[in-house]
Short mmCIF file of C-alpha atoms in Angstrom, two decimals:
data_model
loop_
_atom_site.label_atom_id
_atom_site.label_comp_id
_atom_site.label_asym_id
_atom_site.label_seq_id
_atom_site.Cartn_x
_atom_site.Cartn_y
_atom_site.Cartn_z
CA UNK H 159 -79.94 53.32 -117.79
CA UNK H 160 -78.38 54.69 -114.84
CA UNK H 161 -79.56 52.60 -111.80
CA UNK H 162 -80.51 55.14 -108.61
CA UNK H 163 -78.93 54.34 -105.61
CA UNK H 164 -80.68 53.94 -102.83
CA UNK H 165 -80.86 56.94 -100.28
CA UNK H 166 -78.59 56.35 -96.89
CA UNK H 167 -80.29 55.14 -93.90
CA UNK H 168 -80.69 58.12 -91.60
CA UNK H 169 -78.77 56.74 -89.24
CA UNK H 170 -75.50 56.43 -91.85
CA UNK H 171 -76.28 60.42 -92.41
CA UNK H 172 -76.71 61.50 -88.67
CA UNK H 173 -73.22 59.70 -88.11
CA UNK H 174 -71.86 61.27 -91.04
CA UNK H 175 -72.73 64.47 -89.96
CA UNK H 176 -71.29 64.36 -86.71
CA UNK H 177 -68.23 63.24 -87.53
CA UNK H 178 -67.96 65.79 -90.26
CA UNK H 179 -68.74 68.49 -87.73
CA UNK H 180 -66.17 66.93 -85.43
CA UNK H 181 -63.89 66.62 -88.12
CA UNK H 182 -64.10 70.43 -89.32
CA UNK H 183 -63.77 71.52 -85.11
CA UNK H 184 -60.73 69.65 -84.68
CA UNK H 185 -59.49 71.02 -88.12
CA UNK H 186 -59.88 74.38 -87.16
CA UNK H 187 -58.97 74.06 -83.19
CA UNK H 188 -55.57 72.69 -84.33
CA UNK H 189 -55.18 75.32 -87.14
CA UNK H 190 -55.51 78.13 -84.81
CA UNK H 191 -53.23 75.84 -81.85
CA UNK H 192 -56.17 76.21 -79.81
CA UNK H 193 -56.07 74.77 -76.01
CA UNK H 194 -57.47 72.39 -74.68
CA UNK H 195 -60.34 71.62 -71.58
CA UNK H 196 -58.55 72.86 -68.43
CA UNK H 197 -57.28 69.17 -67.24
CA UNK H 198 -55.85 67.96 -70.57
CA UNK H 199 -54.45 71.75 -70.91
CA UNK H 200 -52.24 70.78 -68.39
CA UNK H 201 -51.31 67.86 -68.76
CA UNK H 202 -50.20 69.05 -72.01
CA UNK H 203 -47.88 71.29 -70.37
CA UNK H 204 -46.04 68.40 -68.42
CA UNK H 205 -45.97 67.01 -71.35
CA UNK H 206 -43.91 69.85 -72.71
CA UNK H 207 -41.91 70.07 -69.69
CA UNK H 208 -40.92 66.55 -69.69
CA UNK H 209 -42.90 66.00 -66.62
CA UNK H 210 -44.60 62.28 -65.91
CA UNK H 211 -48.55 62.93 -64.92
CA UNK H 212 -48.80 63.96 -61.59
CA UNK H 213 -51.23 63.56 -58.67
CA UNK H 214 -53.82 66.85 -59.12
CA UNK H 215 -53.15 67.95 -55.36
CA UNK H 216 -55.29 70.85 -55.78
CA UNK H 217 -57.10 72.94 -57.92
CA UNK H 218 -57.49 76.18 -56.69
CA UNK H 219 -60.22 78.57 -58.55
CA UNK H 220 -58.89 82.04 -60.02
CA UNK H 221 -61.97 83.81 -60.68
CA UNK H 222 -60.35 84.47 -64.26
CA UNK H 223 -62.67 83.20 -66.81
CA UNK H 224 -60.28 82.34 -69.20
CA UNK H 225 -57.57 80.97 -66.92
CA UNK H 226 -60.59 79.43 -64.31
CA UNK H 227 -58.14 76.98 -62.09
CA UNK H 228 -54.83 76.49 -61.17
CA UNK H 229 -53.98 73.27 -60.55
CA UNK H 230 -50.92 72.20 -58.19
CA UNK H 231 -49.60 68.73 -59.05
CA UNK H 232 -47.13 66.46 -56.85
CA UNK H 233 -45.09 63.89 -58.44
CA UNK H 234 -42.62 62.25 -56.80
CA UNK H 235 -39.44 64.64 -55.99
CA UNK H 236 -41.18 67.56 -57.92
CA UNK H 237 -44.81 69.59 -58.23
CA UNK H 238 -45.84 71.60 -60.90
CA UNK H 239 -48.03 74.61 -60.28
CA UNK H 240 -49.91 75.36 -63.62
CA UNK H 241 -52.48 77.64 -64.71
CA UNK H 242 -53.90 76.50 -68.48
CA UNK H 243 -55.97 78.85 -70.84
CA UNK H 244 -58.52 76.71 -71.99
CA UNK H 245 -58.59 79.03 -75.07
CA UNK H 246 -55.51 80.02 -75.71
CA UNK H 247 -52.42 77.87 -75.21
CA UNK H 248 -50.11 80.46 -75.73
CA UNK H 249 -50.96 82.14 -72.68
CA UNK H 250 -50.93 78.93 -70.30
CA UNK H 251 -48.19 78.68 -67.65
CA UNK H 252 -46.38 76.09 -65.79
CA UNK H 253 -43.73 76.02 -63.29
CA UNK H 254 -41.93 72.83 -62.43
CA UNK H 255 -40.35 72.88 -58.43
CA UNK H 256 -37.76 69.95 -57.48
CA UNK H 257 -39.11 68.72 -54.24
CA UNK H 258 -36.47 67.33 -51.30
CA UNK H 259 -37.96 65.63 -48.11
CA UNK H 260 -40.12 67.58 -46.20
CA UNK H 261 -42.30 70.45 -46.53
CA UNK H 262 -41.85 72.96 -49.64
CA UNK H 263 -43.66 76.23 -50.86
CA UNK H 264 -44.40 76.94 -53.99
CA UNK H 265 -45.71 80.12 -55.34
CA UNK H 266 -49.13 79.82 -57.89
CA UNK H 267 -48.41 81.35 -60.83
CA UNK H 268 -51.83 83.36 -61.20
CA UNK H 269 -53.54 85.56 -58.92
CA UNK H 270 -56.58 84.22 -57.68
CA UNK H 271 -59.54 86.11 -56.48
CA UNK H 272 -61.31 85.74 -53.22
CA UNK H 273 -64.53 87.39 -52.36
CA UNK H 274 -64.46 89.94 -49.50
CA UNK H 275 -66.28 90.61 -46.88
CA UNK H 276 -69.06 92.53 -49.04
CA UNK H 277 -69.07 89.73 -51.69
CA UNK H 278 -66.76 91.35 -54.45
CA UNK H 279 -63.74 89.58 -55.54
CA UNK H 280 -60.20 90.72 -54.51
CA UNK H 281 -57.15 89.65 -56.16
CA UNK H 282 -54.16 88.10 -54.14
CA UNK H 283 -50.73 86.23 -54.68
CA UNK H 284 -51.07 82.33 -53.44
CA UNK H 285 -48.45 80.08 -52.19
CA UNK H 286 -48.99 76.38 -51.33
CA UNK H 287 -47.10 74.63 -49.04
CA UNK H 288 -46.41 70.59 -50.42
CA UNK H 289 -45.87 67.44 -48.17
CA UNK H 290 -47.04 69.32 -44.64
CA UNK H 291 -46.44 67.37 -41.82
CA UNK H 292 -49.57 64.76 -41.59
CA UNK H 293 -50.88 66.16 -38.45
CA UNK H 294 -50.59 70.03 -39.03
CA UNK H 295 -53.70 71.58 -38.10
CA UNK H 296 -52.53 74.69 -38.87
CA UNK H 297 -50.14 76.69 -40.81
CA UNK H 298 -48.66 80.40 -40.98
CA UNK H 299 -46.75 81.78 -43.47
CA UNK H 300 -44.40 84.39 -43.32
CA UNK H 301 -43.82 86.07 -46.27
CA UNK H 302 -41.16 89.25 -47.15
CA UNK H 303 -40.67 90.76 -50.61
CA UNK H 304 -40.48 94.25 -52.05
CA UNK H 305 -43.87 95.28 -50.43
CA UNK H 306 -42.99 94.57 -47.06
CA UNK H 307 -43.78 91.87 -44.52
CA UNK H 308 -47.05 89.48 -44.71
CA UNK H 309 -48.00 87.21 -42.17
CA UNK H 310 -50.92 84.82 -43.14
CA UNK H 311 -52.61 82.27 -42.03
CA UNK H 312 -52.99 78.58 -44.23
CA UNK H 313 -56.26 76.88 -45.85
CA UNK H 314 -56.51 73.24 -46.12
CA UNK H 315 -56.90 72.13 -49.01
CA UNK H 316 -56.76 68.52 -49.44
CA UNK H 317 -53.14 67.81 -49.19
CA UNK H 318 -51.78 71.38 -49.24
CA UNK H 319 -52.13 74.52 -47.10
CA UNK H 320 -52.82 77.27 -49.05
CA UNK H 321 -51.75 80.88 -48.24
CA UNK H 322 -53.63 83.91 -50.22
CA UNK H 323 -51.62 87.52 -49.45
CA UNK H 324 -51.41 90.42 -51.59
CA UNK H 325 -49.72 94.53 -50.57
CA UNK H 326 -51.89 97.01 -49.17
CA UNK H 327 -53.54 99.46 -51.44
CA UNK H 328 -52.15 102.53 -52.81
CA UNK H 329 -53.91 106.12 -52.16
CA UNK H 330 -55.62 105.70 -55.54
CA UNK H 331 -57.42 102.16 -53.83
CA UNK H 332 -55.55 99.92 -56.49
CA UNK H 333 -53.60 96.85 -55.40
CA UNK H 334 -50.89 95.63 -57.80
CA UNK H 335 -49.27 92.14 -57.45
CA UNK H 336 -45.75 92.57 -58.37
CA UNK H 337 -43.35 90.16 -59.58
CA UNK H 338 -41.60 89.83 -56.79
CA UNK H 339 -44.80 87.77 -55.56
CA UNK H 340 -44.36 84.95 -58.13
CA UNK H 341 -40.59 84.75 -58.16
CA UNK H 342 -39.07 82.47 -55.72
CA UNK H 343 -36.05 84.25 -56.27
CA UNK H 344 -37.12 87.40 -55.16
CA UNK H 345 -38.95 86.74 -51.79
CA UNK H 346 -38.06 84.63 -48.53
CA UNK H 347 -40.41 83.47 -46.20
CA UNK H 348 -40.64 81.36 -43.12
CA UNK H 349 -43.43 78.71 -42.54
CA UNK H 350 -44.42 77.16 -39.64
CA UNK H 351 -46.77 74.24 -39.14
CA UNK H 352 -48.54 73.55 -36.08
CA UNK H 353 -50.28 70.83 -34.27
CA UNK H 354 -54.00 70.61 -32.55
CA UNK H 355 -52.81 71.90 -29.48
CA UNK H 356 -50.73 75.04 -31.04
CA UNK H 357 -47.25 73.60 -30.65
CA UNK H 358 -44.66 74.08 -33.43
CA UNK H 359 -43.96 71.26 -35.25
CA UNK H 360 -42.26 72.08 -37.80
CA UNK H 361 -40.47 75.10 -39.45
CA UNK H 362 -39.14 75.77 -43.05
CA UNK H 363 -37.14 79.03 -44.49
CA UNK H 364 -36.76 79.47 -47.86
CA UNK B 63 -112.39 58.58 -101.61
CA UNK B 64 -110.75 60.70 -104.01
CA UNK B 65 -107.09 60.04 -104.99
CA UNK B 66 -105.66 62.86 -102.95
CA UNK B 67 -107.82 61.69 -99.66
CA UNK B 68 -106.65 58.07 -99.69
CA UNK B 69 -102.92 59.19 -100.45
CA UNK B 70 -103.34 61.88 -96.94
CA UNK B 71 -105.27 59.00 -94.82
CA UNK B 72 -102.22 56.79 -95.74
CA UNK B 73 -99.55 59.09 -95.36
CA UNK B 74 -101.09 60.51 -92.44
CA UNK B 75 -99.16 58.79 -89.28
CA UNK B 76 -95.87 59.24 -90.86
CA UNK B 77 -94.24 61.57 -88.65
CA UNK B 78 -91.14 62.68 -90.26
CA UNK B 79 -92.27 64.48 -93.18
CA UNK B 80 -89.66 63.96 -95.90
CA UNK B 81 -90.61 59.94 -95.47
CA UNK B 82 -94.19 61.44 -95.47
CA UNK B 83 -93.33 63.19 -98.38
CA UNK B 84 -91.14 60.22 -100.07
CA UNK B 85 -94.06 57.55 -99.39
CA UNK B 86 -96.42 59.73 -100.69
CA UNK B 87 -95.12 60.00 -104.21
CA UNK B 88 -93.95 56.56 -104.53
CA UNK B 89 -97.94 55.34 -103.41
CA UNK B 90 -99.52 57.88 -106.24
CA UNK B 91 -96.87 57.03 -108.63
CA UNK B 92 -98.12 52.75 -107.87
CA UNK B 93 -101.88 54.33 -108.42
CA UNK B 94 -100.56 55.78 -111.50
CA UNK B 95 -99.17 52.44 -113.10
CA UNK B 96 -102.25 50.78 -111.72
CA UNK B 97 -104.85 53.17 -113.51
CA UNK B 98 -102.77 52.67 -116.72
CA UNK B 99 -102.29 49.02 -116.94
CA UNK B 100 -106.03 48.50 -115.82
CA UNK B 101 -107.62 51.06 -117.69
CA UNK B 102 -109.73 51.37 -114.23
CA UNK B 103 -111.01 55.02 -113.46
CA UNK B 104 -109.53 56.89 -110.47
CA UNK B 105 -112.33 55.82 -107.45
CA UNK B 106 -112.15 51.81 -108.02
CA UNK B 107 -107.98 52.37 -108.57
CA UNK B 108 -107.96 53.96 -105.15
CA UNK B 109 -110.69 51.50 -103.92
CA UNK B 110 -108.26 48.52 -105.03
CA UNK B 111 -105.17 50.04 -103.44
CA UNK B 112 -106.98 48.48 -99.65
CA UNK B 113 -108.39 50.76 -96.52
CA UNK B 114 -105.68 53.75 -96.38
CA UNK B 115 -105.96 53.79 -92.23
CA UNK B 116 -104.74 50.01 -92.51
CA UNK B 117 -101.85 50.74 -94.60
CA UNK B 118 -101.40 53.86 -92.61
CA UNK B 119 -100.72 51.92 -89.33
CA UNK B 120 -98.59 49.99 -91.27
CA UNK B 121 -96.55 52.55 -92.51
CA UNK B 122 -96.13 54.31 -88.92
CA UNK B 123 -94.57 51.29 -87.91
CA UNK B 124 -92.02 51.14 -90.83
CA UNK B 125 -91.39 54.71 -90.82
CA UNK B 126 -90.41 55.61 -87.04
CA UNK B 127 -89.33 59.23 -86.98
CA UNK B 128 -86.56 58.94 -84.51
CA UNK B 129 -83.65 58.23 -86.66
CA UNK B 130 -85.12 61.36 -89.05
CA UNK B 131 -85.24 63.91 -86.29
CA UNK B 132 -81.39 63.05 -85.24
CA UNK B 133 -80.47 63.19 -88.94
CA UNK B 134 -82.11 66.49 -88.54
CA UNK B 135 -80.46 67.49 -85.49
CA UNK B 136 -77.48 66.42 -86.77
CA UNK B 137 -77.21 68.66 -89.74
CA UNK B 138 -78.30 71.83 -87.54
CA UNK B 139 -74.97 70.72 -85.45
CA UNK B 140 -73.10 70.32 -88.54
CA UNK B 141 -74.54 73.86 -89.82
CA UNK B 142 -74.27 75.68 -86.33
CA UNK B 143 -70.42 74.01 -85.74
CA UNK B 144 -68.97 75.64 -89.41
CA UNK B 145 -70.90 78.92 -88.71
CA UNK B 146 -69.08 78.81 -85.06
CA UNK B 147 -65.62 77.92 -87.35
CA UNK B 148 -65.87 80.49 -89.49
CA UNK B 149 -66.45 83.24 -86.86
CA UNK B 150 -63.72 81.86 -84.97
CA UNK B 151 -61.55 81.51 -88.08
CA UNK B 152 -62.70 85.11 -88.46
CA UNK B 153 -61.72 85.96 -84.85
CA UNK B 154 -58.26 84.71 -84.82
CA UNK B 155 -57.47 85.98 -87.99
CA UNK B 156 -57.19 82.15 -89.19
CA UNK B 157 -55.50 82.96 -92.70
CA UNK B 158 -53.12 85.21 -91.83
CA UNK B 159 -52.23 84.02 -87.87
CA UNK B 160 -51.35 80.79 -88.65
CA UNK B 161 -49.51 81.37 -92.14
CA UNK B 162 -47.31 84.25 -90.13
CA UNK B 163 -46.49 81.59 -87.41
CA UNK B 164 -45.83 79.24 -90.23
CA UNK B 165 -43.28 81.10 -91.64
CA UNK B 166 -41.47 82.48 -88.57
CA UNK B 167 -41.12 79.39 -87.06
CA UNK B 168 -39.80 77.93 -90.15
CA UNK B 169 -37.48 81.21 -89.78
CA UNK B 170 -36.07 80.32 -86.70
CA UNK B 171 -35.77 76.88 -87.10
CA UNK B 172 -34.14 77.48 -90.08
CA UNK B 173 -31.44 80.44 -89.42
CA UNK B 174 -28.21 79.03 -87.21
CA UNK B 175 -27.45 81.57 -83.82
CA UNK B 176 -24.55 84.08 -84.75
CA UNK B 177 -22.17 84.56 -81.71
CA UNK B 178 -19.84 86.76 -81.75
CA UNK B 179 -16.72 88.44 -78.92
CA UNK B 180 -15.28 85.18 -78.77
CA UNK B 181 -11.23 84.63 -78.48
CA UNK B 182 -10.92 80.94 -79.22
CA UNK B 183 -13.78 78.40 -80.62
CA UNK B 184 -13.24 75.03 -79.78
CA UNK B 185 -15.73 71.97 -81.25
CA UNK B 186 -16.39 69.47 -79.10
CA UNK B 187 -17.47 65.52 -80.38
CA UNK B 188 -21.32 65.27 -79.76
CA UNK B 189 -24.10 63.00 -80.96
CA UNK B 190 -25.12 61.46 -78.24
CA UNK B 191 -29.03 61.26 -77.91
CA UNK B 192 -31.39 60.81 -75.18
CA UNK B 193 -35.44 59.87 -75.58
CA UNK B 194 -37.70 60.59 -72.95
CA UNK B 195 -41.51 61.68 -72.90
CA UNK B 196 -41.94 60.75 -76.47
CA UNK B 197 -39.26 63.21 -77.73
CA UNK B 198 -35.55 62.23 -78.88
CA UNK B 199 -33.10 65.00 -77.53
CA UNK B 200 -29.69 64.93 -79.88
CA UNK B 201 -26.97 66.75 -79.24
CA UNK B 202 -26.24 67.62 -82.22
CA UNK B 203 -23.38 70.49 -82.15
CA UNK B 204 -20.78 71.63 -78.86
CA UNK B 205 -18.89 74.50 -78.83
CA UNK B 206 -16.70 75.56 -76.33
CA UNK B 207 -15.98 79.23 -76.29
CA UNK B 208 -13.64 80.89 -74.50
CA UNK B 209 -13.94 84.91 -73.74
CA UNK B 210 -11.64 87.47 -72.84
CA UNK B 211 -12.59 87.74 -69.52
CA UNK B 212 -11.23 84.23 -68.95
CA UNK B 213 -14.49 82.78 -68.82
CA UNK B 214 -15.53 80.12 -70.87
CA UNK B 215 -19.26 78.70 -72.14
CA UNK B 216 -20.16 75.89 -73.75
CA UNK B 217 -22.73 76.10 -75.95
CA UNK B 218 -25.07 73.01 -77.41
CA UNK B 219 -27.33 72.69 -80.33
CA UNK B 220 -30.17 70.42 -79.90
CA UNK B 221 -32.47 68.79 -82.42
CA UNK B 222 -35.33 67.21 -80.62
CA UNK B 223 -37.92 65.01 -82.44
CA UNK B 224 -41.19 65.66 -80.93
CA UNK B 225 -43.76 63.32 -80.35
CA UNK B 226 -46.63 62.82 -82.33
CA UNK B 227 -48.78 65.50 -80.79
CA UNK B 228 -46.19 67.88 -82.37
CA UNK B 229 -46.03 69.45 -79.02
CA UNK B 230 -42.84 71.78 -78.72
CA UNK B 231 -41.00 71.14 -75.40
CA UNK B 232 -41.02 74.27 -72.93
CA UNK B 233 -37.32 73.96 -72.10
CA UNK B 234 -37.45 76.54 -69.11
CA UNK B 235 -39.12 73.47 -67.59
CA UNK B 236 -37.62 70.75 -69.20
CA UNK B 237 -34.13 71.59 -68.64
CA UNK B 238 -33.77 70.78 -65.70
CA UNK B 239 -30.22 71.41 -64.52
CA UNK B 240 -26.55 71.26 -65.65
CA UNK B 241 -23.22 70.30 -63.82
CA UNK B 242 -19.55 69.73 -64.38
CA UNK B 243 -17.48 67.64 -62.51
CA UNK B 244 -16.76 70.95 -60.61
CA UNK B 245 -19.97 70.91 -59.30
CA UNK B 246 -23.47 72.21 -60.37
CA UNK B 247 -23.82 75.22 -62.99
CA UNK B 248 -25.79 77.86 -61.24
CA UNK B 249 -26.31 79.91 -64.67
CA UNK B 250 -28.14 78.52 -67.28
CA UNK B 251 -29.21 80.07 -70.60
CA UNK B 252 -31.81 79.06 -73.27
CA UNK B 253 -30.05 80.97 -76.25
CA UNK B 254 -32.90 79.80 -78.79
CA UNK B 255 -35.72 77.43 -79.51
CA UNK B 256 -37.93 77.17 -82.06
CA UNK B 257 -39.95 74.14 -83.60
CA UNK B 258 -41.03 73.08 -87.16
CA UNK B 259 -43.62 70.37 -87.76
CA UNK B 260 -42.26 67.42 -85.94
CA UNK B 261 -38.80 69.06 -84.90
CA UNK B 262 -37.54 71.59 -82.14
CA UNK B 263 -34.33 73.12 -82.63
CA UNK B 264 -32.55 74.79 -79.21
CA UNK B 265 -29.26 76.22 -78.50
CA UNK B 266 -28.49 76.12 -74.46
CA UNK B 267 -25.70 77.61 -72.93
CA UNK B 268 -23.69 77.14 -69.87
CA UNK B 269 -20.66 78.61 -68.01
CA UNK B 270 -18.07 76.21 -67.45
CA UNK B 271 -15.14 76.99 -65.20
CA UNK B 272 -11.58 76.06 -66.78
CA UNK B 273 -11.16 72.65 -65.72
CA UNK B 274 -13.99 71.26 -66.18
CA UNK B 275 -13.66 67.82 -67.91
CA UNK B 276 -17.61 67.16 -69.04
CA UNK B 277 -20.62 68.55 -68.87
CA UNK B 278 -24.06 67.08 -67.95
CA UNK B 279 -27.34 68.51 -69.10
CA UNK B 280 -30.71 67.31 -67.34
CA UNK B 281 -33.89 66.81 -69.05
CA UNK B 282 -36.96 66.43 -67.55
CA UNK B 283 -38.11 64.97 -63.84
CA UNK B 284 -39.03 61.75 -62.24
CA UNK B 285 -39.00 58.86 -63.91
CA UNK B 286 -38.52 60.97 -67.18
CA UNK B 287 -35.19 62.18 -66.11
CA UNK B 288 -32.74 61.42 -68.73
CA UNK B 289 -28.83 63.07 -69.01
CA UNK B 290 -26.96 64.11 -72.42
CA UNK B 291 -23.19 64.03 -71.15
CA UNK B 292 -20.46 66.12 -73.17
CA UNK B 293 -16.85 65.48 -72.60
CA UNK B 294 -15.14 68.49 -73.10
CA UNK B 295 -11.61 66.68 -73.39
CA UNK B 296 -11.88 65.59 -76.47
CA UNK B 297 -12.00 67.74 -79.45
CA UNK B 298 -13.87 67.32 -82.73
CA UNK B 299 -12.36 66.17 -85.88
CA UNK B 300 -11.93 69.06 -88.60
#
């Protein structure tokens, strides 16, 4: 006669079962080259760009559900500016900048939304200026591309200044964010860094 | 005490009712063998099994429910976590999505760039391969081709072995610049890249001026910063 084996423990099963349901996620997540959380996203991206992990610098919120951060990244003589999908790879971006001595801006490669004065979000193009000088209290950016002329003025963040500037609105009320936002190679600007008391300390062109 | 009382007194403090369930008909199935060996009748079987709340406090402490409702749990996860698959399988179009992307990139890894408008064709020895962040970067074809506007390009195939993340490199990024002993090389074009499995096939080209001697291609930053150097002196045997 057959002998009946004896049923599993309940605690063989209820490991069983997770891993199986682990097992079948990370089946189907690769299948369909699914991203990953936000963080890993990215560094999944140096990866691919043959960058070593950088130091996060900042992480700078989009308001974009789908694309929720971007996160600037300084290594040492470059920063990447990325902005991972956490469900979709394919539409995750990152830009890798060679850094010299000194101060450099970089241009985010996402709009990023910032509530105004009534609460509701407005889009804008964001720059962040790398390595400021370690006393700057303040910086202002002077930005020109195909929409005109944009002075604004820097937010601290951590270790970067961040600028957020977007065109004026058309007659219709709409504001569209060109390329020649994101492109280095299609705007100049001049930034200036100042100290407690005002005084220039430093200024870059680009 | 009936037969059916003493078995739910017994049973009673098991929590997890398929143990409930399992003790139950393993304690009628002992009364059963007892009333037929004995011959006794059904009240002094039960009455010889012992006091059911005794064994039932016993049997509470054998039969803790925790590990029963996790097992549960567990297979609701397991349940809920295909249902979510198959919707999202459903979403993406998981049969046909990835097959298509199968077979295109196999495409393009497979079919060789056509170039054409080209005076002279010149091969030029490679082979030389670098390894950096996981990946292997070979050289594995250089052609130098000259055009009628007296301009000249040299063009590279690359086979890179990818890491075992099978992650593709981005080679906008990656590339990271290209120079000739006549200085750096402003213009520089990804012709075509596409990746199979464990493999990335690329073809870069650059604009050389006459005399240059060798080129250098970049790849990657930092401490990842390796160089695949072509001399464009020599020329490949037939």
């Amino acid at each position: 006669m057959k002998k009946k084996r004896a049923p599993r423990p309940y605690w063989v099963k209820f490991l069983r079962n997770l891993a199986a349901a682990f097992l079948l996620l990370a089946i189907v997540w690769d299948l369909l080259d699914m991203s990953l959380p936000t963080t890993a996203e990215f560094r999944r991206l140096e990866r691919q760009s043959l960058a070593p992990p950088s130091e996060i610098a900042a992480a700078v919120p989009t308001g974009d559900p789908f694309a929720p951060k971007v996160l600037i990244g300084l290594g040492q003589g470059w920063a990447v500016a990325g902005a991972p999908y956490p469900l979709s790879s394919t539409l995750s971006d990152l830009d890798v900048y060679p850094l010299s001595d000194g101060p450099a801006l970089i241009p985010l490669p996402q709009t990023v939304a910032r509530p105004d004065n009534a609460g509701h979000p407005q889009f804008y193009a964001a720059y962040a200026a790398l390595c400021p000088p370690s006393d700057a209290a303040r910086a202002v950016l002077t930005l020109h591309n195909e929409d005109g002329d944009f002075m604004v003025e820097g937010v601290r963040e951590g270790a970067v200044f961040l600028f957020y500037a977007r065109p004026a609105p058309d007659s219709a009320g709409r504001v569209s964010i060109g390329r020649s936002w994101f492109q280095p190679e299609l705007f100049t600007y001049e930034l200036a860094f100042y100290d407690g008391q005002d005084n220039l300390m430093q200024e870059i062109t680009g | 005490m009936n037969r059916l009382e003493w078995l739910d007194t017994a049973t009673k403090k098991i929590l997890f009712r398929p143990d409930r369930k399992a003790v139950r008909k393993e304690l009628e199935a002992h009364l059963e063998d007892l009333r037929e060996a004995s011959g006794l009748d059904e009240e002094t079987a039960v009455a010889s099994m012992g006091d059911p709340a005794a064994l039932a406090e016993e049997l509470s402490r054998l039969h803790r429910p925790w590990w029963g409702y996790l097992w549960r749990a567990s297979q609701i996860v397991l349940a809920g976590t295909a249902v979510f698959c198959c919707l999202l399988a459903v979403l993406a179009e998981a049969v046909c999505q990835p097959l298509d992307r199968l077979g295109t990139s196999l495409h393009n890894y497979l079919t060789p760039v056509q170039f054409t408008g080209a005076l002279e064709e010149r091969d030029i020895p490679a082979g030389m391969t670098i390894s950096t962040g996981g990946c292997t970067i070979r050289a594995d074809r250089a052609v130098l081709r000259s055009y009628e506007d007296t301009s000249q390009a040299l063009f590279v195939d690359l086979q890179i072995g990818l890491s075992w993340r099978r992650e593709p490199l981005i080679l906008q990024n990656a590339w990271s610049g290209a120079r000739t002993n006549a200085g750096e090389i402003p213009r520089r074009v990804i012709e075509r890249s596409a990746s199979w499995a464990f493999w990335q096939r690329a073809c870069l080209s650059v604009e050389v001026p006459e005399d240059a001697e060798w080129v250098e291609l970049d790849f990657g930053c930092g401490a990842w910063r390796r160089t695949l150097h072509i001399d464009l002196t020599e020329e490949a045997e037939p």
